[in-house]
């Protein structure tokens, strides 16, 4: 009997683990139109000061044209200096910070960025391939953003600094929150 119980619990834990992984990566996980964001999985993906939730995405939910994230940055934390081949729209839900933006994708490197202050209920748009960085410059409060990107999954090119040549930027694909579930997508029909 003891051997049966050990085998039963072992098989249950293996099946639960497999089901848990499969459901995390399944596009059928969220068939409902209404969900509670506070119940969705959040993670920092090894990036201190970040909390990321994919609210609706290409990898997890099968979306083809847009993806929506909720990101929270602790005081002093920031994104890397980066660019991507998609449009990005931000809505500041709470906190304050600074967006650094270089619209010089036609030059050999980003160059000195423009600085824009962001605050609750402000919004900003990042055009395709414009190098940028979002920084929580507030020492006392989190910066929380709703982020919408086009053409997911996102391919990110990371820069060490603003003078790094575009050709030397490092491609990060799949991005951190897509790594565990990424499978090469079928070719998109652009018609």
PDB file of C-alpha atoms in Angstrom:
ATOM      1  CA  UNK A   1       0.000   0.000   0.000  1.00  0.00           C
ATOM      2  CA  UNK A   2       2.836   2.423   0.863  1.00  0.00           C
ATOM      3  CA  UNK A   3       4.432   1.774  -2.531  1.00  0.00           C
ATOM      4  CA  UNK A   4       1.121   2.499  -4.251  1.00  0.00           C
ATOM      5  CA  UNK A   5       0.771   5.828  -2.397  1.00  0.00           C
ATOM      6  CA  UNK A   6       4.332   6.885  -3.255  1.00  0.00           C
ATOM      7  CA  UNK A   7       3.731   6.014  -6.928  1.00  0.00           C
ATOM      8  CA  UNK A   8       0.345   7.788  -6.883  1.00  0.00           C
ATOM      9  CA  UNK A   9       1.797  11.017  -5.429  1.00  0.00           C
ATOM     10  CA  UNK A  10       4.798  10.888  -7.781  1.00  0.00           C
ATOM     11  CA  UNK A  11       2.598  10.494 -10.865  1.00  0.00           C
ATOM     12  CA  UNK A  12       0.245  13.236  -9.666  1.00  0.00           C
ATOM     13  CA  UNK A  13       3.135  15.659  -9.169  1.00  0.00           C
ATOM     14  CA  UNK A  14       4.538  14.851 -12.639  1.00  0.00           C
ATOM     15  CA  UNK A  15       1.123  15.260 -14.261  1.00  0.00           C
ATOM     16  CA  UNK A  16       0.448  18.502 -12.348  1.00  0.00           C
ATOM     17  CA  UNK A  17       3.847  19.876 -13.383  1.00  0.00           C
ATOM     18  CA  UNK A  18       3.259  18.986 -17.047  1.00  0.00           C
ATOM     19  CA  UNK A  19      -0.258  20.411 -16.963  1.00  0.00           C
ATOM     20  CA  UNK A  20       0.948  23.560 -15.225  1.00  0.00           C
ATOM     21  CA  UNK A  21       3.634  24.145 -17.889  1.00  0.00           C
ATOM     22  CA  UNK A  22       1.273  23.336 -20.749  1.00  0.00           C
ATOM     23  CA  UNK A  23      -1.440  25.646 -19.454  1.00  0.00           C
ATOM     24  CA  UNK A  24       1.064  28.497 -18.956  1.00  0.00           C
ATOM     25  CA  UNK A  25       2.002  28.279 -22.617  1.00  0.00           C
ATOM     26  CA  UNK A  26      -1.415  27.409 -23.985  1.00  0.00           C
ATOM     27  CA  UNK A  27      -3.336  29.868 -26.138  1.00  0.00           C
ATOM     28  CA  UNK A  28      -6.490  28.283 -24.768  1.00  0.00           C
ATOM     29  CA  UNK A  29      -5.669  29.279 -21.191  1.00  0.00           C
ATOM     30  CA  UNK A  30      -7.863  32.411 -21.253  1.00  0.00           C
ATOM     31  CA  UNK A  31     -11.027  31.697 -23.238  1.00  0.00           C
ATOM     32  CA  UNK A  32     -12.991  34.255 -21.226  1.00  0.00           C
ATOM     33  CA  UNK A  33     -13.269  37.866 -22.333  1.00  0.00           C
ATOM     34  CA  UNK A  34     -13.160  39.168 -18.750  1.00  0.00           C
ATOM     35  CA  UNK A  35     -10.218  38.433 -16.447  1.00  0.00           C
ATOM     36  CA  UNK A  36      -8.878  39.908 -13.221  1.00  0.00           C
ATOM     37  CA  UNK A  37      -5.414  41.380 -13.873  1.00  0.00           C
ATOM     38  CA  UNK A  38      -4.405  40.862 -10.242  1.00  0.00           C
ATOM     39  CA  UNK A  39      -4.754  37.096 -10.798  1.00  0.00           C
ATOM     40  CA  UNK A  40      -2.434  37.014 -13.837  1.00  0.00           C
ATOM     41  CA  UNK A  41       1.129  35.758 -13.538  1.00  0.00           C
ATOM     42  CA  UNK A  42       3.750  38.442 -12.953  1.00  0.00           C
ATOM     43  CA  UNK A  43       7.512  38.084 -12.929  1.00  0.00           C
ATOM     44  CA  UNK A  44      10.655  40.203 -13.067  1.00  0.00           C
ATOM     45  CA  UNK A  45      12.461  37.795 -15.442  1.00  0.00           C
ATOM     46  CA  UNK A  46      15.752  38.345 -13.656  1.00  0.00           C
ATOM     47  CA  UNK A  47      15.518  42.134 -13.985  1.00  0.00           C
ATOM     48  CA  UNK A  48      15.616  43.763 -10.551  1.00  0.00           C
ATOM     49  CA  UNK A  49      12.983  46.427  -9.998  1.00  0.00           C
ATOM     50  CA  UNK A  50      10.630  45.199 -12.748  1.00  0.00           C
ATOM     51  CA  UNK A  51       7.243  43.546 -12.512  1.00  0.00           C
ATOM     52  CA  UNK A  52       5.828  42.422 -15.890  1.00  0.00           C
ATOM     53  CA  UNK A  53       2.420  40.939 -16.718  1.00  0.00           C
ATOM     54  CA  UNK A  54       1.408  40.030 -20.258  1.00  0.00           C
ATOM     55  CA  UNK A  55      -2.282  40.908 -20.197  1.00  0.00           C
ATOM     56  CA  UNK A  56      -2.889  39.808 -23.778  1.00  0.00           C
ATOM     57  CA  UNK A  57      -0.163  38.503 -26.038  1.00  0.00           C
ATOM     58  CA  UNK A  58       0.823  36.667 -29.160  1.00  0.00           C
ATOM     59  CA  UNK A  59       2.638  33.759 -27.540  1.00  0.00           C
ATOM     60  CA  UNK A  60       0.245  33.156 -24.623  1.00  0.00           C
ATOM     61  CA  UNK A  61      -3.063  34.119 -26.225  1.00  0.00           C
ATOM     62  CA  UNK A  62      -2.583  33.841 -29.982  1.00  0.00           C
ATOM     63  CA  UNK A  63      -2.943  37.547 -30.815  1.00  0.00           C
ATOM     64  CA  UNK A  64      -1.436  38.497 -34.154  1.00  0.00           C
ATOM     65  CA  UNK A  65      -1.484  42.309 -34.343  1.00  0.00           C
ATOM     66  CA  UNK A  66      -1.137  43.715 -30.794  1.00  0.00           C
ATOM     67  CA  UNK A  67       0.119  42.797 -27.352  1.00  0.00           C
ATOM     68  CA  UNK A  68      -0.702  44.455 -24.006  1.00  0.00           C
ATOM     69  CA  UNK A  69       1.533  44.524 -20.932  1.00  0.00           C
ATOM     70  CA  UNK A  70       1.325  45.925 -17.423  1.00  0.00           C
ATOM     71  CA  UNK A  71       4.759  46.907 -16.170  1.00  0.00           C
ATOM     72  CA  UNK A  72       5.774  48.333 -12.810  1.00  0.00           C
ATOM     73  CA  UNK A  73       9.224  49.828 -12.218  1.00  0.00           C
ATOM     74  CA  UNK A  74      10.566  50.287  -8.695  1.00  0.00           C
ATOM     75  CA  UNK A  75      12.207  53.642  -7.862  1.00  0.00           C
ATOM     76  CA  UNK A  76      15.420  54.055  -9.835  1.00  0.00           C
ATOM     77  CA  UNK A  77      14.808  51.110 -12.192  1.00  0.00           C
ATOM     78  CA  UNK A  78      14.682  51.415 -15.967  1.00  0.00           C
ATOM     79  CA  UNK A  79      14.524  49.599 -19.253  1.00  0.00           C
ATOM     80  CA  UNK A  80      17.743  49.043 -21.159  1.00  0.00           C
ATOM     81  CA  UNK A  81      18.495  51.466 -23.977  1.00  0.00           C
ATOM     82  CA  UNK A  82      16.786  49.664 -26.861  1.00  0.00           C
ATOM     83  CA  UNK A  83      14.775  49.729 -30.075  1.00  0.00           C
ATOM     84  CA  UNK A  84      12.354  47.360 -31.777  1.00  0.00           C
ATOM     85  CA  UNK A  85      10.601  46.920 -35.100  1.00  0.00           C
ATOM     86  CA  UNK A  86       7.159  47.692 -33.725  1.00  0.00           C
ATOM     87  CA  UNK A  87       5.187  50.676 -32.552  1.00  0.00           C
ATOM     88  CA  UNK A  88       4.707  51.087 -28.824  1.00  0.00           C
ATOM     89  CA  UNK A  89       2.108  53.089 -26.905  1.00  0.00           C
ATOM     90  CA  UNK A  90       2.427  53.787 -23.170  1.00  0.00           C
ATOM     91  CA  UNK A  91      -0.163  54.994 -20.676  1.00  0.00           C
ATOM     92  CA  UNK A  92       1.210  56.067 -17.292  1.00  0.00           C
ATOM     93  CA  UNK A  93      -1.112  54.702 -14.604  1.00  0.00           C
ATOM     94  CA  UNK A  94       0.845  55.919 -11.591  1.00  0.00           C
ATOM     95  CA  UNK A  95       4.192  57.443 -10.690  1.00  0.00           C
ATOM     96  CA  UNK A  96       6.533  59.755 -12.543  1.00  0.00           C
ATOM     97  CA  UNK A  97       9.614  59.250 -14.625  1.00  0.00           C
ATOM     98  CA  UNK A  98      11.551  60.146 -17.734  1.00  0.00           C
ATOM     99  CA  UNK A  99      11.481  58.825 -21.285  1.00  0.00           C
ATOM    100  CA  UNK A 100      14.681  59.175 -23.287  1.00  0.00           C
ATOM    101  CA  UNK A 101      14.120  59.064 -27.044  1.00  0.00           C
ATOM    102  CA  UNK A 102      16.457  59.264 -30.016  1.00  0.00           C
ATOM    103  CA  UNK A 103      14.743  59.540 -33.379  1.00  0.00           C
ATOM    104  CA  UNK A 104      17.986  59.137 -35.303  1.00  0.00           C
ATOM    105  CA  UNK A 105      17.620  55.643 -36.748  1.00  0.00           C
ATOM    106  CA  UNK A 106      18.928  57.061 -40.047  1.00  0.00           C
ATOM    107  CA  UNK A 107      22.322  57.849 -38.437  1.00  0.00           C
ATOM    108  CA  UNK A 108      25.016  55.329 -37.464  1.00  0.00           C
ATOM    109  CA  UNK A 109      24.174  55.505 -33.727  1.00  0.00           C
ATOM    110  CA  UNK A 110      21.345  56.855 -31.559  1.00  0.00           C
ATOM    111  CA  UNK A 111      23.165  59.985 -30.361  1.00  0.00           C
ATOM    112  CA  UNK A 112      22.028  62.229 -27.540  1.00  0.00           C
ATOM    113  CA  UNK A 113      18.378  61.497 -26.667  1.00  0.00           C
ATOM    114  CA  UNK A 114      15.594  63.963 -25.976  1.00  0.00           C
ATOM    115  CA  UNK A 115      14.154  63.827 -22.440  1.00  0.00           C
ATOM    116  CA  UNK A 116      10.423  63.832 -21.710  1.00  0.00           C
ATOM    117  CA  UNK A 117       8.834  63.872 -18.255  1.00  0.00           C
ATOM    118  CA  UNK A 118       5.993  61.424 -17.728  1.00  0.00           C
ATOM    119  CA  UNK A 119       3.310  61.530 -15.039  1.00  0.00           C
ATOM    120  CA  UNK A 120      -0.037  59.871 -14.178  1.00  0.00           C
ATOM    121  CA  UNK A 121      -2.527  59.899 -17.065  1.00  0.00           C
ATOM    122  CA  UNK A 122       0.137  60.918 -19.577  1.00  0.00           C
ATOM    123  CA  UNK A 123       0.724  58.861 -22.679  1.00  0.00           C
ATOM    124  CA  UNK A 124       3.556  58.616 -25.169  1.00  0.00           C
ATOM    125  CA  UNK A 125       4.280  56.800 -28.414  1.00  0.00           C
ATOM    126  CA  UNK A 126       7.537  55.201 -29.538  1.00  0.00           C
ATOM    127  CA  UNK A 127       7.781  54.924 -33.353  1.00  0.00           C
ATOM    128  CA  UNK A 128       9.286  51.861 -35.073  1.00  0.00           C
ATOM    129  CA  UNK A 129      13.071  51.561 -34.528  1.00  0.00           C
ATOM    130  CA  UNK A 130      13.447  54.741 -32.434  1.00  0.00           C
ATOM    131  CA  UNK A 131      15.980  54.068 -29.679  1.00  0.00           C
ATOM    132  CA  UNK A 132      14.531  54.773 -26.250  1.00  0.00           C
ATOM    133  CA  UNK A 133      14.667  54.131 -22.526  1.00  0.00           C
ATOM    134  CA  UNK A 134      12.022  54.458 -19.808  1.00  0.00           C
ATOM    135  CA  UNK A 135      13.325  55.345 -16.375  1.00  0.00           C
ATOM    136  CA  UNK A 136      11.576  55.642 -13.025  1.00  0.00           C
ATOM    137  CA  UNK A 137      13.377  58.754 -11.792  1.00  0.00           C
ATOM    138  CA  UNK A 138      11.080  59.058  -8.758  1.00  0.00           C
ATOM    139  CA  UNK A 139      12.920  58.047  -5.573  1.00  0.00           C
ATOM    140  CA  UNK A 140       9.772  57.265  -3.570  1.00  0.00           C
ATOM    141  CA  UNK A 141       7.093  55.753  -5.818  1.00  0.00           C
ATOM    142  CA  UNK A 142       6.701  52.954  -8.350  1.00  0.00           C
ATOM    143  CA  UNK A 143       6.119  53.838 -12.007  1.00  0.00           C
ATOM    144  CA  UNK A 144       3.308  51.738 -13.484  1.00  0.00           C
ATOM    145  CA  UNK A 145       2.671  51.633 -17.234  1.00  0.00           C
ATOM    146  CA  UNK A 146       0.156  50.039 -19.545  1.00  0.00           C
ATOM    147  CA  UNK A 147       2.072  49.162 -22.720  1.00  0.00           C
ATOM    148  CA  UNK A 148       0.629  48.273 -26.135  1.00  0.00           C
ATOM    149  CA  UNK A 149       2.913  47.019 -28.900  1.00  0.00           C
ATOM    150  CA  UNK A 150       2.190  46.229 -32.528  1.00  0.00           C
ATOM    151  CA  UNK A 151       3.423  43.220 -34.515  1.00  0.00           C
ATOM    152  CA  UNK A 152       4.241  40.833 -31.658  1.00  0.00           C
ATOM    153  CA  UNK A 153       6.276  39.000 -30.555  1.00  0.00           C
ATOM    154  CA  UNK A 154       8.737  41.841 -29.996  1.00  0.00           C
ATOM    155  CA  UNK A 155      12.339  41.649 -31.261  1.00  0.00           C
ATOM    156  CA  UNK A 156      14.479  43.930 -29.101  1.00  0.00           C
ATOM    157  CA  UNK A 157      17.888  45.389 -30.005  1.00  0.00           C
ATOM    158  CA  UNK A 158      19.792  46.422 -26.857  1.00  0.00           C
ATOM    159  CA  UNK A 159      22.460  49.162 -26.683  1.00  0.00           C
ATOM    160  CA  UNK A 160      25.210  49.573 -24.078  1.00  0.00           C
ATOM    161  CA  UNK A 161      25.044  53.377 -24.396  1.00  0.00           C
ATOM    162  CA  UNK A 162      23.696  56.118 -26.680  1.00  0.00           C
ATOM    163  CA  UNK A 163      26.879  56.210 -28.803  1.00  0.00           C
ATOM    164  CA  UNK A 164      26.861  52.480 -29.642  1.00  0.00           C
ATOM    165  CA  UNK A 165      26.448  51.927 -33.416  1.00  0.00           C
ATOM    166  CA  UNK A 166      23.087  50.496 -34.518  1.00  0.00           C
ATOM    167  CA  UNK A 167      24.952  47.640 -36.203  1.00  0.00           C
ATOM    168  CA  UNK A 168      26.464  46.614 -32.839  1.00  0.00           C
ATOM    169  CA  UNK A 169      23.168  46.490 -30.903  1.00  0.00           C
ATOM    170  CA  UNK A 170      22.465  43.003 -29.530  1.00  0.00           C
ATOM    171  CA  UNK A 171      19.291  41.228 -30.636  1.00  0.00           C
ATOM    172  CA  UNK A 172      17.264  39.722 -27.772  1.00  0.00           C
ATOM    173  CA  UNK A 173      14.656  37.387 -29.260  1.00  0.00           C
ATOM    174  CA  UNK A 174      12.556  35.887 -27.948  1.00  0.00           C
ATOM    175  CA  UNK A 175      12.306  38.505 -25.222  1.00  0.00           C
ATOM    176  CA  UNK A 176      12.437  37.442 -21.574  1.00  0.00           C
ATOM    177  CA  UNK A 177       8.690  36.948 -21.040  1.00  0.00           C
ATOM    178  CA  UNK A 178       8.316  34.956 -24.263  1.00  0.00           C
ATOM    179  CA  UNK A 179      11.305  32.612 -23.824  1.00  0.00           C
ATOM    180  CA  UNK A 180       9.603  29.760 -21.969  1.00  0.00           C
ATOM    181  CA  UNK A 181       6.700  29.398 -24.410  1.00  0.00           C
ATOM    182  CA  UNK A 182       8.189  30.594 -27.716  1.00  0.00           C
ATOM    183  CA  UNK A 183       7.828  28.389 -30.754  1.00  0.00           C
ATOM    184  CA  UNK A 184       8.700  29.592 -34.240  1.00  0.00           C
ATOM    185  CA  UNK A 185       5.499  31.140 -35.560  1.00  0.00           C
ATOM    186  CA  UNK A 186       4.143  30.153 -38.951  1.00  0.00           C
ATOM    187  CA  UNK A 187       4.733  32.646 -41.725  1.00  0.00           C
ATOM    188  CA  UNK A 188       2.198  35.464 -41.548  1.00  0.00           C
ATOM    189  CA  UNK A 189      -0.026  35.996 -44.519  1.00  0.00           C
ATOM    190  CA  UNK A 190       0.397  39.729 -45.178  1.00  0.00           C
ATOM    191  CA  UNK A 191      -2.524  39.996 -47.593  1.00  0.00           C
TER     192      UNK A 191
END
